[in-house]
Amino acid sequence: MQLPLEIDADAPLSLQTQLIGQISTSITTGRLKPGSRLPGTRALSEQLGVSRNTVLLAYGGLAAEGYVETREGAGTFVSAAAPEQHQFVPQAMPQAARTAPRSTTQSAAAPKYNFELESIDPDLFPGNVWRRLMMRRMQSSRFNLTQQGDPKGSRRLRDVLCRFLGATRGMTVDAEQIVIVTSIQQALNVVAQMLVRPGTKVITETPGCSLIAPLYQRYGADIMPVPVDHDGLMVEHLPECRHGVAVVTPARQFPLGATMPAARRQALLDWAVETDAHVFEVDFDSDFRYEGSPQPAMQAMDRAGRFIYAGSFAMTIGPGLRIGYLVLPPDLVERAIEATVLLDYAYPCQGQGVPWLEQAVLTDFIESGGYDKHLRRLRRAYLERRDHLAATLAQHFADLDLLGMSSGTHVIWRMPNRLAGALECEARARAAGIAVYTLKFKTISGAESLPGWDRYLLLGFAALKVPAIGAAINRLARSLQ
Amino acid sequence: MQLPLEIDADAPLSLQTQLIGQISTSITTGRLKPGSRLPGTRALSEQLGVSRNTVLLAYGGLAAEGYVETREGAGTFVSAAAPEQHQFVPQAMPQAARTAPRSTTQSAAAPKYNFELESIDPDLFPGNVWRRLMMRRMQSSRFNLTQQGDPKGSRRLRDVLCRFLGATRGMTVDAEQIVIVTSIQQALNVVAQMLVRPGTKVITETPGCSLIAPLYQRYGADIMPVPVDHDGLMVEHLPECRHGVAVVTPARQFPLGATMPAARRQALLDWAVETDAHVFEVDFDSDFRYEGSPQPAMQAMDRAGRFIYAGSFAMTIGPGLRIGYLVLPPDLVERAIEATVLLDYAYPCQGQGVPWLEQAVLTDFIESGGYDKHLRRLRRAYLERRDHLAATLAQHFADLDLLGMSSGTHVIWRMPNRLAGALECEARARAAGIAVYTLKFKTISGAESLPGWDRYLLLGFAALKVPAIGAAINRLARSLQ
């Protein structure tokens, strides 16, 4: 550790005194914290261009005054309780800002049952398999954190993604069309960098994800919200504009859970071709299909090179694995790479911003069939939870109307008019120790654009086990009726 | 794996025939690749709502035609050579785009000796220690990829960073002022999100890093380049504007290597206070100081809350470790968190976009003293390489003029007038199998603003061992004279 000390040979104070003064000041002002190890005397004498004896005498002086202590064979350390030592509070940091809890969710008592949205069950994380794959990769002589490679990301990972997307999403893609990113949100940034200029029309779903419009507005976008109904984006409301960018969730609309029917998909495609627009399909959570077959991605019907697709592993492995991907028309690949460089330059790494080790392990996991097995296990568990949630709710509410049942990890309950509004119900449930959500949730925007939005209650079922779901719904029903 | 198949019970074709037709089409068009495992017959019959026998018969038919093969006990797989199987090339992907090498560096013959910039020596990566710490963390029952936590990043990591920044950069900071990011480039994005609006004046160093201006221009910034000389930013050229953002590298100017003298630092601070500007100190590579003491970060002299500081571990551990940090005035912390959410939302992770495991391991590494030891080891190795580079160059060029010697991992050679220009020298060296660089390097912009820019040659010494440096400089000297 090199300390920022300056010794002036021409100053009236002796070198040793200057050194004691500067180090003790660093300690009393909190820059050198208790327990910190001071540099070795040889290293510090070289750094300052003074004799080693000067440093030894200074350290001795500091020790005599109690600022530091020498541990035999280990070095010199700042004392646990140095003279005048105080818990330093930076001047500029108001006390309130330092102690106030950040989020209101954290400050409220944690609910006993949380039907959390966008959540997954950590107990279903394939810890042992993952550990084994990580360890094997780390044993490799190639393992270090300086790997060079293709800026699009690991070639092997892009190859297995081609297979996976071909089989499960009906997409015919070449590995050269894939760019590895950290997350869907980073993919949104890449698309902003590539396609959004001041005045670009960006079509967003409303209600929809709240993290899209403010991002694109920073790039000067002109946001054009298009309403969604129970079949997804209402394509008849697509604006007449040229070179727009439509950000859509046809596989499973966020937050209403609709899968877009074929006729609307075709209309969206026609609109894109007619207006020279790009359609950006964002696939947040369509990995689990409980009823019928998954729909092919819209990219599968693209002949004009107008479609971009983004997916990630946040809902299947965990958001702590920072790996997602973009599938691009060939003419956008170079611009996407330039965008990832501006967003998270990592010279000379493969895949800007995505760790090499995790890419290698994920590839092994998919290639070995482990990911497929994991998806089946998740689907079974989530299907059981979804069914139990619906069955228990139906016991209490005969006229139950649930949306978004066919996939994903949350259901949308359109509540009967005899119950209070959703916001009121959310508050009553919270008072009973149960967290449920409304269309006013922080990652959802545009609730008001949906007629009767205050009748929709959102319940995530991924993070709760079956017995907890039953108990929670019973308690919820009591609190609402 | 759930396949996007659709069966129509009312269609004239039998269910079995529909299934054979759709699966064989998926195979011949390349969406289902050789070796892919088909879903189990029970799972597929449930998905499609047909009898299991229908699926069994369809799989039998596909096998009889050679599309798939059944492996005892393992399942049904797409055959390695299915009928009409062909390597599918997506229509829209021009052949040229698929085969052309991406970067000219990759296509040119690799140089025998590469004085690479922004590079580090993978052999100095503390692989064994890192592996051990990783394994210990992965054994923890808490290990999974769904960790929740503070959006600012791991509290423990921010605590050890406070100590580290206090000791080595003279900064007095509270852990609440630190936000963990993936890299300095992401930190630049965060600052853009927070402070740059259409018309915001952004002051950049020229020559300087080429990844700043194009990023900030996307946010509508009005870029105001300020020239640098051998003492860093020429503060007398700071523009008269209000609420600007100055992005500076006072610890070690990139690319010229200057440490900004105290008088200029004071002038920059005065300018910021007078004009209500923010100063963003970017510290790319000041971790190794070879001569004298490191300078405190400019944040250490900030009383007005106008300074932001960004650093990372890309040059000390490796760019594959995606961890950097922002130190912010207290009033900007919340806005920085909002920006990280828009850039790389990871609900409900701690530290948007930064993997939990790596944060934990890095914290352990710093806390155990391993990082300090590693820095000392790197400094020793790099010092030896720098000295050998300078000594060998001096043997050939008596009038040697080197800049940026006191820190970092590259030196800047101002070549005598009797030699050719830098671009010409770079080309001659490359012909002799040696890569050296000029101020026209891809991550440097504004070369022309430096008088005599074509006399500067840049040599990175981190990735070359001492014997290679000697051999390379001898060969370089022959090629230039």
PDB file of N, CA, C and O in Angstrom, chain A residues 1-2 4-5 31 34 47 98 118 131 138 145 163 166 170 172 174 182-183 185 189 218 289 293 320 322 342 344-346 358 372, chain B residues 1-2 5 31 34 47 88 98 118 131 138 145 163 166-167 170 172 174 182-183 185 189 193 289 293 320 322 342 344-346 358 372:
ATOM      1  N   MET A   1       0.840  -1.190   0.000  1.00  0.00           N
ATOM      2  CA  MET A   1       0.000   0.000   0.000  1.00  0.00           C
ATOM      3  C   MET A   1       0.881   1.248   0.000  1.00  0.00           C
ATOM      4  O   MET A   1       1.724   1.413   0.870  1.00  0.00           O
ATOM      5  N   GLN A   2       0.704   2.111  -0.991  1.00  0.00           N
ATOM      6  CA  GLN A   2       1.517   3.321  -1.068  1.00  0.00           C
ATOM      7  C   GLN A   2       0.697   4.493  -0.540  1.00  0.00           C
ATOM      8  O   GLN A   2      -0.389   4.773  -1.025  1.00  0.00           O
ATOM      9  N   PRO A   4      -0.114   8.482   0.285  1.00  0.00           N
ATOM     10  CA  PRO A   4       0.158   9.779  -0.341  1.00  0.00           C
ATOM     11  C   PRO A   4       0.818  10.755   0.638  1.00  0.00           C
ATOM     12  O   PRO A   4       0.168  11.667   1.131  1.00  0.00           O
ATOM     13  N   LEU A   5       2.105  10.555   0.936  1.00  0.00           N
ATOM     14  CA  LEU A   5       2.824  11.426   1.870  1.00  0.00           C
ATOM     15  C   LEU A   5       3.812  12.280   1.090  1.00  0.00           C
ATOM     16  O   LEU A   5       4.354  11.845   0.080  1.00  0.00           O
ATOM     17  N   ARG A  31      -8.577   8.904   7.599  1.00  0.00           N
ATOM     18  CA  ARG A  31      -8.179   8.383   6.294  1.00  0.00           C
ATOM     19  C   ARG A  31      -7.447   7.052   6.456  1.00  0.00           C
ATOM     20  O   ARG A  31      -7.614   6.144   5.659  1.00  0.00           O
ATOM     21  N   PRO A  34      -8.310   2.256  11.854  1.00  0.00           N
ATOM     22  CA  PRO A  34      -7.732   1.278  12.796  1.00  0.00           C
ATOM     23  C   PRO A  34      -7.557  -0.074  12.108  1.00  0.00           C
ATOM     24  O   PRO A  34      -8.414  -0.520  11.356  1.00  0.00           O
ATOM     25  N   GLN A  47      10.111   5.031  -1.263  1.00  0.00           N
ATOM     26  CA  GLN A  47       9.090   5.905  -1.848  1.00  0.00           C
ATOM     27  C   GLN A  47       9.401   7.370  -1.588  1.00  0.00           C
ATOM     28  O   GLN A  47       9.262   8.219  -2.467  1.00  0.00           O
ATOM     29  N   ARG A  98     -27.259   9.594   6.047  1.00  0.00           N
ATOM     30  CA  ARG A  98     -26.436   8.449   6.393  1.00  0.00           C
ATOM     31  C   ARG A  98     -27.256   7.358   7.073  1.00  0.00           C
ATOM     32  O   ARG A  98     -26.924   6.192   6.988  1.00  0.00           O
ATOM     33  N   GLU A 118     -41.155 -10.668 -10.166  1.00  0.00           N
ATOM     34  CA  GLU A 118     -39.804 -10.748 -10.740  1.00  0.00           C
ATOM     35  C   GLU A 118     -38.852 -11.452  -9.783  1.00  0.00           C
ATOM     36  O   GLU A 118     -37.669 -11.140  -9.729  1.00  0.00           O
ATOM     37  N   ARG A 131     -21.409 -25.133  -8.706  1.00  0.00           N
ATOM     38  CA  ARG A 131     -20.124 -25.151  -7.997  1.00  0.00           C
ATOM     39  C   ARG A 131     -19.127 -26.066  -8.706  1.00  0.00           C
ATOM     40  O   ARG A 131     -17.979 -25.722  -8.919  1.00  0.00           O
ATOM     41  N   MET A 138     -12.164 -23.242 -13.075  1.00  0.00           N
ATOM     42  CA  MET A 138     -11.102 -22.509 -12.372  1.00  0.00           C
ATOM     43  C   MET A 138      -9.807 -23.313 -12.314  1.00  0.00           C
ATOM     44  O   MET A 138      -8.736 -22.760 -12.140  1.00  0.00           O
ATOM     45  N   LEU A 145      -8.332 -13.503 -15.033  1.00  0.00           N
ATOM     46  CA  LEU A 145      -9.366 -12.506 -15.280  1.00  0.00           C
ATOM     47  C   LEU A 145      -8.923 -11.511 -16.342  1.00  0.00           C
ATOM     48  O   LEU A 145      -9.315 -10.356 -16.337  1.00  0.00           O
ATOM     49  N   ARG A 163     -28.525 -22.988 -30.810  1.00  0.00           N
ATOM     50  CA  ARG A 163     -29.279 -24.231 -30.689  1.00  0.00           C
ATOM     51  C   ARG A 163     -30.508 -24.042 -29.814  1.00  0.00           C
ATOM     52  O   ARG A 163     -31.613 -24.450 -30.143  1.00  0.00           O
ATOM     53  N   GLY A 166     -33.051 -21.802 -31.432  1.00  0.00           N
ATOM     54  CA  GLY A 166     -33.665 -22.503 -32.552  1.00  0.00           C
ATOM     55  C   GLY A 166     -34.721 -23.478 -32.048  1.00  0.00           C
ATOM     56  O   GLY A 166     -35.864 -23.501 -32.527  1.00  0.00           O
ATOM     57  N   GLY A 170     -37.940 -21.149 -31.991  1.00  0.00           N
ATOM     58  CA  GLY A 170     -38.132 -21.230 -33.437  1.00  0.00           C
ATOM     59  C   GLY A 170     -37.318 -20.229 -34.228  1.00  0.00           C
ATOM     60  O   GLY A 170     -37.662 -19.879 -35.356  1.00  0.00           O
ATOM     61  N   THR A 172     -34.076 -18.908 -36.359  1.00  0.00           N
ATOM     62  CA  THR A 172     -32.959 -19.401 -37.154  1.00  0.00           C
ATOM     63  C   THR A 172     -31.893 -18.330 -37.130  1.00  0.00           C
ATOM     64  O   THR A 172     -32.007 -17.318 -37.824  1.00  0.00           O
ATOM     65  N   ASP A 174     -27.586 -17.197 -36.691  1.00  0.00           N
ATOM     66  CA  ASP A 174     -26.184 -17.524 -36.783  1.00  0.00           C
ATOM     67  C   ASP A 174     -25.492 -16.953 -35.533  1.00  0.00           C
ATOM     68  O   ASP A 174     -25.909 -15.897 -35.034  1.00  0.00           O
ATOM     69  N   THR A 182     -24.997  -8.112 -20.333  1.00  0.00           N
ATOM     70  CA  THR A 182     -25.148  -8.524 -18.941  1.00  0.00           C
ATOM     71  C   THR A 182     -26.603  -8.787 -18.574  1.00  0.00           C
ATOM     72  O   THR A 182     -26.865  -9.574 -17.668  1.00  0.00           O
ATOM     73  N   SER A 183     -27.525  -8.114 -19.254  1.00  0.00           N
ATOM     74  CA  SER A 183     -28.919  -8.185 -18.818  1.00  0.00           C
ATOM     75  C   SER A 183     -29.812  -7.601 -19.894  1.00  0.00           C
ATOM     76  O   SER A 183     -29.332  -6.947 -20.833  1.00  0.00           O
ATOM     77  N   GLN A 185     -31.750  -5.161 -19.370  1.00  0.00           N
ATOM     78  CA  GLN A 185     -31.653  -3.712 -19.245  1.00  0.00           C
ATOM     79  C   GLN A 185     -30.447  -3.180 -20.017  1.00  0.00           C
ATOM     80  O   GLN A 185     -30.524  -2.141 -20.659  1.00  0.00           O
ATOM     81  N   ASN A 189     -30.184  -0.556 -23.278  1.00  0.00           N
ATOM     82  CA  ASN A 189     -29.202   0.514 -23.469  1.00  0.00           C
ATOM     83  C   ASN A 189     -28.493   0.398 -24.815  1.00  0.00           C
ATOM     84  O   ASN A 189     -28.242   1.399 -25.478  1.00  0.00           O
ATOM     85  N   ARG A 218     -33.619   9.976 -22.101  1.00  0.00           N
ATOM     86  CA  ARG A 218     -32.278  10.534 -21.933  1.00  0.00           C
ATOM     87  C   ARG A 218     -31.556  10.657 -23.271  1.00  0.00           C
ATOM     88  O   ARG A 218     -30.693  11.501 -23.442  1.00  0.00           O
ATOM     89  N   ARG A 289     -43.648 -22.412 -19.884  1.00  0.00           N
ATOM     90  CA  ARG A 289     -44.952 -22.429 -20.525  1.00  0.00           C
ATOM     91  C   ARG A 289     -45.746 -23.525 -19.831  1.00  0.00           C
ATOM     92  O   ARG A 289     -45.306 -24.672 -19.791  1.00  0.00           O
ATOM     93  N   SER A 293     -48.123 -24.776 -26.327  1.00  0.00           N
ATOM     94  CA  SER A 293     -46.740 -24.645 -26.777  1.00  0.00           C
ATOM     95  C   SER A 293     -46.294 -23.199 -26.689  1.00  0.00           C
ATOM     96  O   SER A 293     -47.099 -22.281 -26.818  1.00  0.00           O
ATOM     97  N   GLY A 320     -28.214 -12.634 -10.301  1.00  0.00           N
ATOM     98  CA  GLY A 320     -26.800 -12.517  -9.939  1.00  0.00           C
ATOM     99  C   GLY A 320     -25.872 -13.046 -11.009  1.00  0.00           C
ATOM    100  O   GLY A 320     -24.688 -12.749 -11.014  1.00  0.00           O
ATOM    101  N   ARG A 322     -24.829 -12.413 -14.405  1.00  0.00           N
ATOM    102  CA  ARG A 322     -25.021 -11.266 -15.284  1.00  0.00           C
ATOM    103  C   ARG A 322     -24.807 -11.666 -16.729  1.00  0.00           C
ATOM    104  O   ARG A 322     -23.822 -11.274 -17.348  1.00  0.00           O
ATOM    105  N   LEU A 342     -19.110   1.494 -25.513  1.00  0.00           N
ATOM    106  CA  LEU A 342     -19.395   2.755 -24.835  1.00  0.00           C
ATOM    107  C   LEU A 342     -20.077   2.533 -23.488  1.00  0.00           C
ATOM    108  O   LEU A 342     -19.931   3.320 -22.569  1.00  0.00           O
ATOM    109  N   ASP A 344     -19.754  -0.349 -21.471  1.00  0.00           N
ATOM    110  CA  ASP A 344     -18.988  -1.069 -20.448  1.00  0.00           C
ATOM    111  C   ASP A 344     -17.708  -1.642 -21.041  1.00  0.00           C
ATOM    112  O   ASP A 344     -17.505  -2.848 -21.078  1.00  0.00           O
ATOM    113  N   TYR A 345     -16.872  -0.716 -21.480  1.00  0.00           N
ATOM    114  CA  TYR A 345     -15.615  -1.079 -22.138  1.00  0.00           C
ATOM    115  C   TYR A 345     -14.732  -1.918 -21.225  1.00  0.00           C
ATOM    116  O   TYR A 345     -14.489  -1.572 -20.077  1.00  0.00           O
ATOM    117  N   ALA A 346     -14.278  -3.044 -21.757  1.00  0.00           N
ATOM    118  CA  ALA A 346     -13.373  -3.900 -20.996  1.00  0.00           C
ATOM    119  C   ALA A 346     -12.302  -4.394 -21.941  1.00  0.00           C
ATOM    120  O   ALA A 346     -12.451  -5.416 -22.578  1.00  0.00           O
ATOM    121  N   GLU A 358     -18.065 -16.899 -15.931  1.00  0.00           N
ATOM    122  CA  GLU A 358     -19.489 -17.182 -15.939  1.00  0.00           C
ATOM    123  C   GLU A 358     -19.966 -17.606 -17.335  1.00  0.00           C
ATOM    124  O   GLU A 358     -20.837 -18.455 -17.465  1.00  0.00           O
ATOM    125  N   ASP A 372     -31.336 -27.656 -19.384  1.00  0.00           N
ATOM    126  CA  ASP A 372     -32.618 -28.215 -19.809  1.00  0.00           C
ATOM    127  C   ASP A 372     -33.307 -28.917 -18.632  1.00  0.00           C
ATOM    128  O   ASP A 372     -34.502 -28.718 -18.367  1.00  0.00           O
TER     129      ASP A 372
ATOM    130  N   MET B   1     -36.912 -28.909 -22.375  1.00  0.00           N
ATOM    131  CA  MET B   1     -36.968 -27.954 -23.488  1.00  0.00           C
ATOM    132  C   MET B   1     -38.350 -27.989 -24.124  1.00  0.00           C
ATOM    133  O   MET B   1     -38.822 -29.050 -24.521  1.00  0.00           O
ATOM    134  N   GLN B   2     -39.020 -26.875 -24.161  1.00  0.00           N
ATOM    135  CA  GLN B   2     -40.365 -26.820 -24.726  1.00  0.00           C
ATOM    136  C   GLN B   2     -40.278 -26.280 -26.154  1.00  0.00           C
ATOM    137  O   GLN B   2     -39.761 -25.198 -26.384  1.00  0.00           O
ATOM    138  N   LEU B   5     -44.469 -25.845 -30.987  1.00  0.00           N
ATOM    139  CA  LEU B   5     -45.243 -26.615 -31.964  1.00  0.00           C
ATOM    140  C   LEU B   5     -46.728 -26.298 -31.774  1.00  0.00           C
ATOM    141  O   LEU B   5     -47.177 -26.045 -30.661  1.00  0.00           O
ATOM    142  N   ARG B  31     -33.464 -25.068 -37.264  1.00  0.00           N
ATOM    143  CA  ARG B  31     -33.852 -24.552 -35.944  1.00  0.00           C
ATOM    144  C   ARG B  31     -33.579 -25.598 -34.872  1.00  0.00           C
ATOM    145  O   ARG B  31     -33.150 -25.282 -33.770  1.00  0.00           O
ATOM    146  N   PRO B  34     -28.514 -30.821 -35.082  1.00  0.00           N
ATOM    147  CA  PRO B  34     -28.096 -32.198 -34.793  1.00  0.00           C
ATOM    148  C   PRO B  34     -27.638 -32.332 -33.342  1.00  0.00           C
ATOM    149  O   PRO B  34     -26.946 -31.457 -32.822  1.00  0.00           O
ATOM    150  N   GLN B  47     -47.928 -31.008 -23.172  1.00  0.00           N
ATOM    151  CA  GLN B  47     -47.841 -29.668 -23.761  1.00  0.00           C
ATOM    152  C   GLN B  47     -48.868 -29.487 -24.874  1.00  0.00           C
ATOM    153  O   GLN B  47     -49.512 -28.447 -24.981  1.00  0.00           O
ATOM    154  N   PHE B  88     -27.346 -24.438 -42.178  1.00  0.00           N
ATOM    155  CA  PHE B  88     -28.244 -23.347 -42.524  1.00  0.00           C
ATOM    156  C   PHE B  88     -27.554 -21.999 -42.399  1.00  0.00           C
ATOM    157  O   PHE B  88     -26.950 -21.680 -41.392  1.00  0.00           O
ATOM    158  N   ARG B  98     -20.242 -12.741 -42.407  1.00  0.00           N
ATOM    159  CA  ARG B  98     -20.069 -13.896 -41.544  1.00  0.00           C
ATOM    160  C   ARG B  98     -18.614 -14.320 -41.449  1.00  0.00           C
ATOM    161  O   ARG B  98     -18.195 -14.888 -40.456  1.00  0.00           O
ATOM    162  N   GLU B 118      -2.851  -0.516 -22.029  1.00  0.00           N
ATOM    163  CA  GLU B 118      -3.993  -0.949 -21.203  1.00  0.00           C
ATOM    164  C   GLU B 118      -3.991  -2.449 -21.010  1.00  0.00           C
ATOM    165  O   GLU B 118      -5.037  -3.080 -20.923  1.00  0.00           O
ATOM    166  N   ARG B 131      -8.723 -18.640  -6.620  1.00  0.00           N
ATOM    167  CA  ARG B 131      -9.463 -19.895  -6.663  1.00  0.00           C
ATOM    168  C   ARG B 131      -9.884 -20.325  -5.259  1.00  0.00           C
ATOM    169  O   ARG B 131     -11.010 -20.728  -5.020  1.00  0.00           O
ATOM    170  N   MET B 138     -18.105 -20.247  -2.414  1.00  0.00           N
ATOM    171  CA  MET B 138     -19.117 -21.095  -3.054  1.00  0.00           C
ATOM    172  C   MET B 138     -19.583 -22.210  -2.122  1.00  0.00           C
ATOM    173  O   MET B 138     -20.662 -22.759  -2.309  1.00  0.00           O
ATOM    174  N   LEU B 145     -27.259 -17.409  -6.975  1.00  0.00           N
ATOM    175  CA  LEU B 145     -27.146 -16.242  -7.851  1.00  0.00           C
ATOM    176  C   LEU B 145     -28.396 -15.372  -7.761  1.00  0.00           C
ATOM    177  O   LEU B 145     -28.789 -14.726  -8.707  1.00  0.00           O
ATOM    178  N   ARG B 163     -11.449   2.160   3.545  1.00  0.00           N
ATOM    179  CA  ARG B 163     -10.116   2.051   4.133  1.00  0.00           C
ATOM    180  C   ARG B 163      -9.036   2.221   3.077  1.00  0.00           C
ATOM    181  O   ARG B 163      -8.065   2.946   3.243  1.00  0.00           O
ATOM    182  N   GLY B 166      -8.943   5.735   1.719  1.00  0.00           N
ATOM    183  CA  GLY B 166      -8.417   6.630   2.740  1.00  0.00           C
ATOM    184  C   GLY B 166      -6.906   6.531   2.799  1.00  0.00           C
ATOM    185  O   GLY B 166      -6.192   7.536   2.772  1.00  0.00           O
ATOM    186  N   ALA B 167      -6.403   5.313   2.840  1.00  0.00           N
ATOM    187  CA  ALA B 167      -4.967   5.105   3.005  1.00  0.00           C
ATOM    188  C   ALA B 167      -4.194   5.491   1.748  1.00  0.00           C
ATOM    189  O   ALA B 167      -3.165   6.165   1.829  1.00  0.00           O
ATOM    190  N   GLY B 170      -5.836   9.247   0.126  1.00  0.00           N
ATOM    191  CA  GLY B 170      -6.081  10.374   1.027  1.00  0.00           C
ATOM    192  C   GLY B 170      -7.520  10.831   1.059  1.00  0.00           C
ATOM    193  O   GLY B 170      -7.822  11.968   1.411  1.00  0.00           O
ATOM    194  N   THR B 172     -11.381  10.948   2.417  1.00  0.00           N
ATOM    195  CA  THR B 172     -12.182  10.675   3.605  1.00  0.00           C
ATOM    196  C   THR B 172     -13.598  10.427   3.132  1.00  0.00           C
ATOM    197  O   THR B 172     -14.316  11.373   2.811  1.00  0.00           O
ATOM    198  N   ASP B 174     -17.330   8.013   3.367  1.00  0.00           N
ATOM    199  CA  ASP B 174     -18.218   7.132   4.085  1.00  0.00           C
ATOM    200  C   ASP B 174     -18.688   6.056   3.102  1.00  0.00           C
ATOM    201  O   ASP B 174     -18.847   6.325   1.905  1.00  0.00           O
ATOM    202  N   THR B 182     -19.598  -1.789 -12.592  1.00  0.00           N
ATOM    203  CA  THR B 182     -18.808  -2.857 -13.216  1.00  0.00           C
ATOM    204  C   THR B 182     -17.457  -2.359 -13.717  1.00  0.00           C
ATOM    205  O   THR B 182     -16.517  -3.139 -13.804  1.00  0.00           O
ATOM    206  N   SER B 183     -17.368  -1.088 -14.053  1.00  0.00           N
ATOM    207  CA  SER B 183     -16.147  -0.604 -14.697  1.00  0.00           C
ATOM    208  C   SER B 183     -16.148   0.913 -14.709  1.00  0.00           C
ATOM    209  O   SER B 183     -17.174   1.554 -14.441  1.00  0.00           O
ATOM    210  N   GLN B 185     -15.960   2.595 -17.379  1.00  0.00           N
ATOM    211  CA  GLN B 185     -16.848   2.997 -18.483  1.00  0.00           C
ATOM    212  C   GLN B 185     -18.296   3.045 -18.010  1.00  0.00           C
ATOM    213  O   GLN B 185     -19.051   3.933 -18.377  1.00  0.00           O
ATOM    214  N   ASN B 189     -21.026   6.224 -17.751  1.00  0.00           N
ATOM    215  CA  ASN B 189     -22.445   6.175 -18.109  1.00  0.00           C
ATOM    216  C   ASN B 189     -23.326   6.687 -16.967  1.00  0.00           C
ATOM    217  O   ASN B 189     -24.299   7.400 -17.199  1.00  0.00           O
ATOM    218  N   GLN B 193     -25.920   9.790 -17.149  1.00  0.00           N
ATOM    219  CA  GLN B 193     -27.336   9.709 -16.765  1.00  0.00           C
ATOM    220  C   GLN B 193     -27.691  10.769 -15.724  1.00  0.00           C
ATOM    221  O   GLN B 193     -28.773  11.350 -15.758  1.00  0.00           O
ATOM    222  N   ARG B 289       2.899   3.454  -8.278  1.00  0.00           N
ATOM    223  CA  ARG B 289       3.683   4.676  -8.265  1.00  0.00           C
ATOM    224  C   ARG B 289       5.132   4.228  -8.154  1.00  0.00           C
ATOM    225  O   ARG B 289       5.495   3.522  -7.215  1.00  0.00           O
ATOM    226  N   SER B 293       5.661   9.791  -3.890  1.00  0.00           N
ATOM    227  CA  SER B 293       4.410   9.354  -3.277  1.00  0.00           C
ATOM    228  C   SER B 293       3.248   9.567  -4.240  1.00  0.00           C
ATOM    229  O   SER B 293       3.290  10.479  -5.061  1.00  0.00           O
ATOM    230  N   GLY B 320     -11.444  -8.786 -16.635  1.00  0.00           N
ATOM    231  CA  GLY B 320     -12.459  -9.839 -16.531  1.00  0.00           C
ATOM    232  C   GLY B 320     -13.172  -9.816 -15.185  1.00  0.00           C
ATOM    233  O   GLY B 320     -14.240 -10.401 -15.035  1.00  0.00           O
ATOM    234  N   ARG B 322     -15.392  -7.762 -13.176  1.00  0.00           N
ATOM    235  CA  ARG B 322     -16.188  -6.583 -13.511  1.00  0.00           C
ATOM    236  C   ARG B 322     -16.550  -5.812 -12.253  1.00  0.00           C
ATOM    237  O   ARG B 322     -17.702  -5.788 -11.850  1.00  0.00           O
ATOM    238  N   LEU B 342     -31.219   2.094 -14.448  1.00  0.00           N
ATOM    239  CA  LEU B 342     -31.532   2.256 -15.875  1.00  0.00           C
ATOM    240  C   LEU B 342     -30.471   1.591 -16.761  1.00  0.00           C
ATOM    241  O   LEU B 342     -30.760   1.146 -17.861  1.00  0.00           O
ATOM    242  N   ASP B 344     -28.407  -1.114 -15.854  1.00  0.00           N
ATOM    243  CA  ASP B 344     -28.251  -2.562 -15.744  1.00  0.00           C
ATOM    244  C   ASP B 344     -29.060  -3.093 -14.569  1.00  0.00           C
ATOM    245  O   ASP B 344     -28.511  -3.650 -13.622  1.00  0.00           O
ATOM    246  N   TYR B 345     -30.365  -2.949 -14.697  1.00  0.00           N
ATOM    247  CA  TYR B 345     -31.291  -3.345 -13.644  1.00  0.00           C
ATOM    248  C   TYR B 345     -31.175  -4.836 -13.336  1.00  0.00           C
ATOM    249  O   TYR B 345     -31.215  -5.670 -14.230  1.00  0.00           O
ATOM    250  N   ALA B 346     -31.011  -5.150 -12.070  1.00  0.00           N
ATOM    251  CA  ALA B 346     -30.952  -6.553 -11.665  1.00  0.00           C
ATOM    252  C   ALA B 346     -31.749  -6.693 -10.384  1.00  0.00           C
ATOM    253  O   ALA B 346     -31.226  -6.534  -9.297  1.00  0.00           O
ATOM    254  N   GLU B 358     -18.286 -12.342  -6.969  1.00  0.00           N
ATOM    255  CA  GLU B 358     -17.053 -11.595  -7.200  1.00  0.00           C
ATOM    256  C   GLU B 358     -16.876 -10.476  -6.166  1.00  0.00           C
ATOM    257  O   GLU B 358     -15.753 -10.190  -5.749  1.00  0.00           O
ATOM    258  N   ASP B 372      -3.075  -6.135  -1.098  1.00  0.00           N
ATOM    259  CA  ASP B 372      -1.931  -5.280  -0.828  1.00  0.00           C
ATOM    260  C   ASP B 372      -0.638  -5.979  -1.270  1.00  0.00           C
ATOM    261  O   ASP B 372       0.221  -5.388  -1.934  1.00  0.00           O
TER     262      ASP B 372
END
